[in-house]
PDB file of C-alpha atoms and ligand atoms in Angstrom:
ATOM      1  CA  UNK A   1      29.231 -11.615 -56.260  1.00 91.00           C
ATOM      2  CA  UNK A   2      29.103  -9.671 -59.770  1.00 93.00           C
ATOM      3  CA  UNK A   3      28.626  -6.171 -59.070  1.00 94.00           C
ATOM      4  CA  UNK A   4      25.655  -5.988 -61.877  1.00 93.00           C
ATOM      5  CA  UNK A   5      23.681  -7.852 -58.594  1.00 94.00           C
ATOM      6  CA  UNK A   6      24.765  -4.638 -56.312  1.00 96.00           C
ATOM      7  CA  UNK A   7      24.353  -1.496 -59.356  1.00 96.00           C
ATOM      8  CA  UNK A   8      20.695  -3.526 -60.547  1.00 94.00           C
ATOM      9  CA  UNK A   9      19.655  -3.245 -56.632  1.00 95.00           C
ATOM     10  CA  UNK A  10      20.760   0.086 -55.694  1.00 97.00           C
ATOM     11  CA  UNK A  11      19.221   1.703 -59.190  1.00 95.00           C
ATOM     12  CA  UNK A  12      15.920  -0.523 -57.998  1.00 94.00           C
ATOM     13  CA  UNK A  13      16.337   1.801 -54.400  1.00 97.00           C
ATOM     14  CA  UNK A  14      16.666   4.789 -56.590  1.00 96.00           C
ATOM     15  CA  UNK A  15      13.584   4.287 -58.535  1.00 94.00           C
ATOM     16  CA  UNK A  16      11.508   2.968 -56.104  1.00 94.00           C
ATOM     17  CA  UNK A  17      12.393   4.719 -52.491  1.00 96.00           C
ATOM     18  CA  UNK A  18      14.345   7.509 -54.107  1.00 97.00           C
ATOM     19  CA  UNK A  19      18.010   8.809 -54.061  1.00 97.00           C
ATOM     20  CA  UNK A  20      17.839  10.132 -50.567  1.00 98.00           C
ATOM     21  CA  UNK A  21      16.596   6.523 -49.398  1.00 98.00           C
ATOM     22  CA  UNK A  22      19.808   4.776 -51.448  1.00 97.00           C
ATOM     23  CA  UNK A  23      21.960   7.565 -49.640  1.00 97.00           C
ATOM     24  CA  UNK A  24      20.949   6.579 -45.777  1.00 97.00           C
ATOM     25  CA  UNK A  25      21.095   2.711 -46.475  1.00 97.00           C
ATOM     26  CA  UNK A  26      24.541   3.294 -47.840  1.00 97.00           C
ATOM     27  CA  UNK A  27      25.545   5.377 -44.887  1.00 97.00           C
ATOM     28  CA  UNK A  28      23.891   3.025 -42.227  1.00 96.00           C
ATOM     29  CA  UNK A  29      25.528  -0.408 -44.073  1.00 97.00           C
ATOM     30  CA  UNK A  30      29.000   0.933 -43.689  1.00 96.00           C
ATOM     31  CA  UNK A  31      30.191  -1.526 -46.470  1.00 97.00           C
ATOM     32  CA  UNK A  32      33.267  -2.453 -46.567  1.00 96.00           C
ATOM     33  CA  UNK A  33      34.529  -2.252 -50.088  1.00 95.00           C
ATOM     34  CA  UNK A  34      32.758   1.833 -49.824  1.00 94.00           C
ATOM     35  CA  UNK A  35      29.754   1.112 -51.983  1.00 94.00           C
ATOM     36  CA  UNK A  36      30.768   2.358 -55.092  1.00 95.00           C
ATOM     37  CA  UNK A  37      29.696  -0.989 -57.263  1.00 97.00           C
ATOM     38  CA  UNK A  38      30.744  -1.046 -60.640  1.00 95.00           C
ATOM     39  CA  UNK A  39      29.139  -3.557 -63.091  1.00 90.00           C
ATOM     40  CA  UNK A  40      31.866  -5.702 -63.497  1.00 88.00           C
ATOM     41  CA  UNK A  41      33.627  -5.663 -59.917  1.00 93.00           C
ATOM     42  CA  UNK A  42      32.996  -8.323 -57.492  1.00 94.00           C
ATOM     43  CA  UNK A  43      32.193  -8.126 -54.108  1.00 96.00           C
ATOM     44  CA  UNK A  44      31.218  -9.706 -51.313  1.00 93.00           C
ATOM     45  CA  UNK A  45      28.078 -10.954 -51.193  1.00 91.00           C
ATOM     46  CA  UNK A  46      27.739 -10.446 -47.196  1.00 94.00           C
ATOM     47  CA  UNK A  47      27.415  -6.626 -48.543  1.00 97.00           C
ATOM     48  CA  UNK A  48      24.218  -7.108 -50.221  1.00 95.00           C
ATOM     49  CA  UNK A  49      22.914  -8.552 -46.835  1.00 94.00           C
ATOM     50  CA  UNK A  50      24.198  -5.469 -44.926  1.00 97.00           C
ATOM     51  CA  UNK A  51      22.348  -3.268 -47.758  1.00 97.00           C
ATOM     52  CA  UNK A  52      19.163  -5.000 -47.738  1.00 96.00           C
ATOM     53  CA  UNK A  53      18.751  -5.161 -44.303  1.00 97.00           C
ATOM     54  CA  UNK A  54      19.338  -1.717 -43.607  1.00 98.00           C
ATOM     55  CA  UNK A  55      16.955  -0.912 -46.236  1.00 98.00           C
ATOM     56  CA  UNK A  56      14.526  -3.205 -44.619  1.00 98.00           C
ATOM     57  CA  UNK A  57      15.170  -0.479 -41.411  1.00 97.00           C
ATOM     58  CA  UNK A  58      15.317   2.458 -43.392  1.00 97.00           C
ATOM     59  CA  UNK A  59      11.750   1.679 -45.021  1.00 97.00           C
ATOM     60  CA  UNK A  60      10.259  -0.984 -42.722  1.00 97.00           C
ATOM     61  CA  UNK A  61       9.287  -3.467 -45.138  1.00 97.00           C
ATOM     62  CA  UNK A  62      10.796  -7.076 -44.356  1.00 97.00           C
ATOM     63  CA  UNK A  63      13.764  -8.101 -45.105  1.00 95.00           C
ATOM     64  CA  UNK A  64      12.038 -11.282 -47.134  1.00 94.00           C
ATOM     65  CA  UNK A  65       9.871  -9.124 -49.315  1.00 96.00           C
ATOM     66  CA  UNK A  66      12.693  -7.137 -50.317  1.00 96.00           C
ATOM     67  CA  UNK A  67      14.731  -9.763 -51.850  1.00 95.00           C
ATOM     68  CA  UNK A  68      11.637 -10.779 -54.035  1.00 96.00           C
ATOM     69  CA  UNK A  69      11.013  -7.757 -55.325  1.00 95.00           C
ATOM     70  CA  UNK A  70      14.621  -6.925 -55.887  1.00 95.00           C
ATOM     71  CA  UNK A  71      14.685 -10.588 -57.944  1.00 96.00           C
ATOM     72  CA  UNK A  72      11.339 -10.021 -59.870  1.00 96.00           C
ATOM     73  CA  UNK A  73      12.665  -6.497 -60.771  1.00 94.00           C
ATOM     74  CA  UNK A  74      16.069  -7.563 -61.206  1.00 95.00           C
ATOM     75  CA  UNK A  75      14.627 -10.714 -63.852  1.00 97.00           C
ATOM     76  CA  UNK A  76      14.030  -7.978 -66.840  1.00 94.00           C
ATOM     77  CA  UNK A  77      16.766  -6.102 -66.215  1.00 92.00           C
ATOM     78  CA  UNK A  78      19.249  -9.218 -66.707  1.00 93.00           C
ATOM     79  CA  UNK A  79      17.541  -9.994 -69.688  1.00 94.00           C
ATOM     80  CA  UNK A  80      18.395  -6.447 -71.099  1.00 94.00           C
ATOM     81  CA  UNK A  81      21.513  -5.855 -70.192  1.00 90.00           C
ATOM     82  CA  UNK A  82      22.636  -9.333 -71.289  1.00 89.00           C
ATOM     83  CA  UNK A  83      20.746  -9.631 -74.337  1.00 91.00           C
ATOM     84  CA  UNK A  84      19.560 -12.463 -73.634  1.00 92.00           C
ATOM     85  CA  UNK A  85      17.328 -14.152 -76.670  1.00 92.00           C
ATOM     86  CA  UNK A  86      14.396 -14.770 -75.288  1.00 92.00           C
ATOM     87  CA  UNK A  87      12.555 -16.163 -78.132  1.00 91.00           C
ATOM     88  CA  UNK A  88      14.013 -19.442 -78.236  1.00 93.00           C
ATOM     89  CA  UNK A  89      12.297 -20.027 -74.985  1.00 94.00           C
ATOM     90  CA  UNK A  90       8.631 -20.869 -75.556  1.00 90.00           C
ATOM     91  CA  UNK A  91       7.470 -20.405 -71.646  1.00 96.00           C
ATOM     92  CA  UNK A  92       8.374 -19.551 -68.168  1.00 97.00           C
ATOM     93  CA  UNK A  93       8.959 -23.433 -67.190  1.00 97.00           C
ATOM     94  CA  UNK A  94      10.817 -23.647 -70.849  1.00 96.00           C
ATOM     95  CA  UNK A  95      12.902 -20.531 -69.731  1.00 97.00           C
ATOM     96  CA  UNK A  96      14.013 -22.390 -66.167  1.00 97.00           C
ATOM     97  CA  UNK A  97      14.770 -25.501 -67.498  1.00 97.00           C
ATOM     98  CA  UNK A  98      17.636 -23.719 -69.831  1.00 96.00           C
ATOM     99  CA  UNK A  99      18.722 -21.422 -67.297  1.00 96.00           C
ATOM    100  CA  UNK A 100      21.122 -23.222 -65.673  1.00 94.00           C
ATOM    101  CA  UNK A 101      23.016 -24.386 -68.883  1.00 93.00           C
ATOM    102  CA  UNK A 102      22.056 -21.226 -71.197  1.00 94.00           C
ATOM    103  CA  UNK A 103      22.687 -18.575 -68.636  1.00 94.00           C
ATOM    104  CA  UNK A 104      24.316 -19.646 -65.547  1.00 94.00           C
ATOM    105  CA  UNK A 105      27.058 -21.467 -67.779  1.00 92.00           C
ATOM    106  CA  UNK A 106      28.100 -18.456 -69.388  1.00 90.00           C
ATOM    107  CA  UNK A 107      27.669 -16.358 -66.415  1.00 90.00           C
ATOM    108  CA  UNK A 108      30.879 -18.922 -64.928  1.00 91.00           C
ATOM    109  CA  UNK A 109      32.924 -19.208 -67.866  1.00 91.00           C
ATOM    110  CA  UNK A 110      32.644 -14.994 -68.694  1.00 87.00           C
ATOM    111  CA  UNK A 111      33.771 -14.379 -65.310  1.00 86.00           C
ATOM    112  CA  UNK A 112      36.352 -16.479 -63.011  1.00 82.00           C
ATOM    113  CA  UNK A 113      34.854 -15.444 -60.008  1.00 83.00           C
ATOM    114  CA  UNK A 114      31.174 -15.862 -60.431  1.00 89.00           C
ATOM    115  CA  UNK A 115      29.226 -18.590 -58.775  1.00 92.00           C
ATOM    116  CA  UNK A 116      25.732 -18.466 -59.695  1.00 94.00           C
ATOM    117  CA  UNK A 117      22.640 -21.114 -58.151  1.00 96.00           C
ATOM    118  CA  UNK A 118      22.180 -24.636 -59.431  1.00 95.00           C
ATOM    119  CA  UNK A 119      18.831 -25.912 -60.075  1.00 97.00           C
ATOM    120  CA  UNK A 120      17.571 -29.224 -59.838  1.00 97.00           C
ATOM    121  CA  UNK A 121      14.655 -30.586 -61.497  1.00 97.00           C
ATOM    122  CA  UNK A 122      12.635 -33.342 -59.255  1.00 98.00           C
ATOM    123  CA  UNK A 123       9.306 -32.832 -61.738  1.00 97.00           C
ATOM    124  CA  UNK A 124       8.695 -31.621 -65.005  1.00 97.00           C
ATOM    125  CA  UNK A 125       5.276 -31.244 -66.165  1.00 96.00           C
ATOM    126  CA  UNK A 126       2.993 -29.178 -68.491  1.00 93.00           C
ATOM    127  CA  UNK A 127       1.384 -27.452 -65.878  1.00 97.00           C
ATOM    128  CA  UNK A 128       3.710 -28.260 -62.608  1.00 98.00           C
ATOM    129  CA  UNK A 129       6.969 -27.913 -61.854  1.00 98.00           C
ATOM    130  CA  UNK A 130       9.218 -28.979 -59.056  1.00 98.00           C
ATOM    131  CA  UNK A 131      12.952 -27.544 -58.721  1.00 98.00           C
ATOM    132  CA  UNK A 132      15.343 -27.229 -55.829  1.00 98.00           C
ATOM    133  CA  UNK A 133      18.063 -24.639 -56.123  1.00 98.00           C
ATOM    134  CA  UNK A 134      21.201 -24.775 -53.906  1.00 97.00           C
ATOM    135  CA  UNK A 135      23.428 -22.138 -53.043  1.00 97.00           C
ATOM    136  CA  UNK A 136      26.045 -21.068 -50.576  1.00 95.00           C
ATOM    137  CA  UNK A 137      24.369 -17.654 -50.348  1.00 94.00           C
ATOM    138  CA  UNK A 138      20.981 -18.593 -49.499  1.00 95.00           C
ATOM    139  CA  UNK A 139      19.143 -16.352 -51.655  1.00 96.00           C
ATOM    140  CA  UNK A 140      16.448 -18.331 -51.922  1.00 97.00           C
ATOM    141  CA  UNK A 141      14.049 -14.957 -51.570  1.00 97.00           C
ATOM    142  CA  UNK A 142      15.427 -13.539 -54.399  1.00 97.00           C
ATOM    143  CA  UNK A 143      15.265 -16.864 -56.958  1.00 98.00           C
ATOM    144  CA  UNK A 144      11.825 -16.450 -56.008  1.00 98.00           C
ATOM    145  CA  UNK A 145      11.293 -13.621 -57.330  1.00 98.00           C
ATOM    146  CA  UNK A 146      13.871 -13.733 -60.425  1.00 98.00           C
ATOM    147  CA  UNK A 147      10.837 -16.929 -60.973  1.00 98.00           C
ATOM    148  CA  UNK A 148       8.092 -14.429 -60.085  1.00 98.00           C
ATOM    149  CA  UNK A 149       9.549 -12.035 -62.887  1.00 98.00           C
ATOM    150  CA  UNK A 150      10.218 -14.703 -65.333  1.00 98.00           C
ATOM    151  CA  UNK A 151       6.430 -15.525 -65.197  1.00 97.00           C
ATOM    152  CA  UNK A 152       5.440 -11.817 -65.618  1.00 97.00           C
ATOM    153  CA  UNK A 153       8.379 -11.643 -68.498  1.00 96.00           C
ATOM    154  CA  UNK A 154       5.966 -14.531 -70.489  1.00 95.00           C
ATOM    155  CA  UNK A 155       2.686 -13.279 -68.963  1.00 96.00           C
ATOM    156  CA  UNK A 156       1.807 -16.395 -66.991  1.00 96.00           C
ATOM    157  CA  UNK A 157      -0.211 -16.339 -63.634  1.00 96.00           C
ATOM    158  CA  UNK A 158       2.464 -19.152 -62.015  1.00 97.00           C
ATOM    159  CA  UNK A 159       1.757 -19.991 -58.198  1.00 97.00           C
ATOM    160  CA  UNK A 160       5.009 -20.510 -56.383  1.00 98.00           C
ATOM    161  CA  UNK A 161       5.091 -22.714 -53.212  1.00 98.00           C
ATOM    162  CA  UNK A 162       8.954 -22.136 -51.237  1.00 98.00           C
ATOM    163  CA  UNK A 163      10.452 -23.966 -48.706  1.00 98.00           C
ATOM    164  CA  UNK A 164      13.585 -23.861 -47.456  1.00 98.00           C
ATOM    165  CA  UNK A 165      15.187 -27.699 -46.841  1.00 98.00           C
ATOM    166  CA  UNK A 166      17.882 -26.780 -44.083  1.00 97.00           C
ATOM    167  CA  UNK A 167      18.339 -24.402 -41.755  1.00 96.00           C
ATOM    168  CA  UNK A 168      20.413 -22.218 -43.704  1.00 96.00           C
ATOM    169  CA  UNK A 169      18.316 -21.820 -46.741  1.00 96.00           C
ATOM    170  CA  UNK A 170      21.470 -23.151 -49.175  1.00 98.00           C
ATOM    171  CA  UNK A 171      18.857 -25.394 -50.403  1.00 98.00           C
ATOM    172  CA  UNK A 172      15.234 -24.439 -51.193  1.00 98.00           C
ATOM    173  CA  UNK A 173      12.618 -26.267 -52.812  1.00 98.00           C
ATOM    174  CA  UNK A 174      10.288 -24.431 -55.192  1.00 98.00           C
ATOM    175  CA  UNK A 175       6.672 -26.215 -56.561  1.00 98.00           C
ATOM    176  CA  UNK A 176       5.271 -24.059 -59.548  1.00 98.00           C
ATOM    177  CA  UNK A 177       1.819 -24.491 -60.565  1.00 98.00           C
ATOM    178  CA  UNK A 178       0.377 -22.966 -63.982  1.00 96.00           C
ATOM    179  CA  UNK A 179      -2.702 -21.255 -63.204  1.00 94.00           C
TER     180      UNK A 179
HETATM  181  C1  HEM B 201      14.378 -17.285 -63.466  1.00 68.16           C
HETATM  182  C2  HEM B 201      15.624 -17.099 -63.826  1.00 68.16           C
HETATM  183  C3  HEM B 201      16.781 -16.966 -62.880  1.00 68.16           C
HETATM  184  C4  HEM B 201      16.925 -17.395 -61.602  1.00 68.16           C
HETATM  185  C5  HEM B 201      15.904 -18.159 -60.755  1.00 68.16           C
HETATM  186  C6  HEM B 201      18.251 -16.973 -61.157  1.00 68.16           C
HETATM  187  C7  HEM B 201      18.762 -17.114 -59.884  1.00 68.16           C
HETATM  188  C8  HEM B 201      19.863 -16.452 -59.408  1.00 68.16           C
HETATM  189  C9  HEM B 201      20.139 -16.162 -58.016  1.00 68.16           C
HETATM  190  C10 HEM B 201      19.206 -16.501 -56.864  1.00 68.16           C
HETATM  191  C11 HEM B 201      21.338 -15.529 -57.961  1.00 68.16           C
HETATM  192  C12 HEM B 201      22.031 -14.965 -56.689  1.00 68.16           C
HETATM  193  C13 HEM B 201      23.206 -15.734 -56.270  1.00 68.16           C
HETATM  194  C14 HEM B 201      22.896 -17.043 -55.569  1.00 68.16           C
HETATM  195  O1  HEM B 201      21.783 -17.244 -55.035  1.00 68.16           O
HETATM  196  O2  HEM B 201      23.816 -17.889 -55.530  1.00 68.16           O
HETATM  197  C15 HEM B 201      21.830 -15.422 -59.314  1.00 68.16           C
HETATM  198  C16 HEM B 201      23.044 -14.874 -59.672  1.00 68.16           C
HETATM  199  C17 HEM B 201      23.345 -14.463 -60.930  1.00 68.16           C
HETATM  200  N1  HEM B 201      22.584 -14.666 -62.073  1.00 68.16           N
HETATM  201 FE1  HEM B 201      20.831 -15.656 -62.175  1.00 68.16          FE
HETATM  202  N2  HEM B 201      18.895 -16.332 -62.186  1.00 68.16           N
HETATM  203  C18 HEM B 201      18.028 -16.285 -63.235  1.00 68.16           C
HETATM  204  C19 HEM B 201      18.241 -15.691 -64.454  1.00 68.16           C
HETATM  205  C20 HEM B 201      19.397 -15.043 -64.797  1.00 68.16           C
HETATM  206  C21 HEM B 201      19.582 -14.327 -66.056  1.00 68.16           C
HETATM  207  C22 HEM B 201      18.512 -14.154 -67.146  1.00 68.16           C
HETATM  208  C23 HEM B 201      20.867 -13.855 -66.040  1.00 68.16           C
HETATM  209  C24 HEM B 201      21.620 -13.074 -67.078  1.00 68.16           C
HETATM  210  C25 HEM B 201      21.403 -13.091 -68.310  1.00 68.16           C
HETATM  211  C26 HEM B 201      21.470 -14.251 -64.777  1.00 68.16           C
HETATM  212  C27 HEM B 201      22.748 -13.936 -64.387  1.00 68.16           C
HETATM  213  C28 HEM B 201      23.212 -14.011 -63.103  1.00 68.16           C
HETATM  214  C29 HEM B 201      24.469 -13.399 -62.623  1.00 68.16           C
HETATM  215  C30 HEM B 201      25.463 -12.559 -63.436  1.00 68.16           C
HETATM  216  C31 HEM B 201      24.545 -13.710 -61.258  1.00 68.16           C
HETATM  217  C32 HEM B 201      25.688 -13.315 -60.293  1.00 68.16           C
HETATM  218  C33 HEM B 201      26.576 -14.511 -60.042  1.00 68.16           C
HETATM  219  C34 HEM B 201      27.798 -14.159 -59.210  1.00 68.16           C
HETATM  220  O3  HEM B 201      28.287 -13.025 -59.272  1.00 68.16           O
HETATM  221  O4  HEM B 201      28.314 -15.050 -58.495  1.00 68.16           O
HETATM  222  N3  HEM B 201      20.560 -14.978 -64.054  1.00 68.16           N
HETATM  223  N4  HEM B 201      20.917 -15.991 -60.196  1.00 68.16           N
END
């Protein structure tokens, strides 16, 4: 996985826990590629599991309620460092309907190595949404709140139902309601 994903999350520890907190969870993961991410680098994306659950130790919080608020963070910060034109996209359910062929796209051809979600849309409404998104890496926690941050980016109130469809959480279904 793109290092931006591992530099985002431990500046997001920084801020948030502080530099002594990013320091222990480092030194209790034991990573294997030595945790110095670089933007650009790609690592494993096992490593991110081993860093946010020894943050979830390190500051008992749950592992689950990490990952969203690593994603929701994490939605603004792609944005910015990416550029991305945001105008052209009218609303949060406008935004999500593009991301896959805007954003994900480019995300696969800029880099050999990346492999980014796929969404699926089973509904498409005005004020209700239904998507699934698949993925080996069963981040489903943090697509959540990537969504949750989306919503915030546009100022919507959005109410997001999850539920995993396997085992695995490779495939998630996600109902959004506009409130
Ligand atoms: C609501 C909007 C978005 C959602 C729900 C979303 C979802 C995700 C998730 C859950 C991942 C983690 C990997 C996985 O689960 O397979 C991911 C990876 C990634 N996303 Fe997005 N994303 C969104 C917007 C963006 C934006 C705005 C950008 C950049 C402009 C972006 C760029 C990336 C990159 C670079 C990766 C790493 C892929 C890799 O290294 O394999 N995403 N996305």
């Amino acid at each position: 996985m793109k290092g931006i994903i591992f530099t985002e999350f431990l500046d997001l520890v920084d801020s948030t826990f502080g530099i002594e907190v990013t320091e222990a969870i480092l030194e209790r993961a034991q990573v294997a590629s030595g945790g110095a991410y670089t933007q650009v680098g790609d690592y494993g994306h096992g490593e991110m599991v081993q860093l946010v659950v020894a943050l979830a130790e390190e500051v008992k919080v749950p592992i689950e309620q990490l990952l969203m608020l690593y994603g929701k963070a994490l939605f603004a910060r792609l944005v910015a460092i990416h550029k991305v034109d945001m105008s052209q996209y009218n609303s949060a359910f406008g935004f999500l309907l593009r991301v896959e062929d805007d954003i994900h796209r480019q995300v696969r051809k800029l880099y050999d190595k990346a492999t980014p979600p796929t969404f699926l849309f089973d509904e498409i409404g005005e004020q209700r949404m239904v998507l699934r998104y698949m993925s080996h890496r069963g981040f489903g926690a943090v697509a959540h709140g990537l969504i949750l941050g989306c919503a915030a980016y546009y100022g919507e109130d959005l109410v997001i139902e999850r539920t995993a469809l396997n085992e695995s959480g490779t495939e998630v279904r996600f109902v959004l309601e506009r409130q």
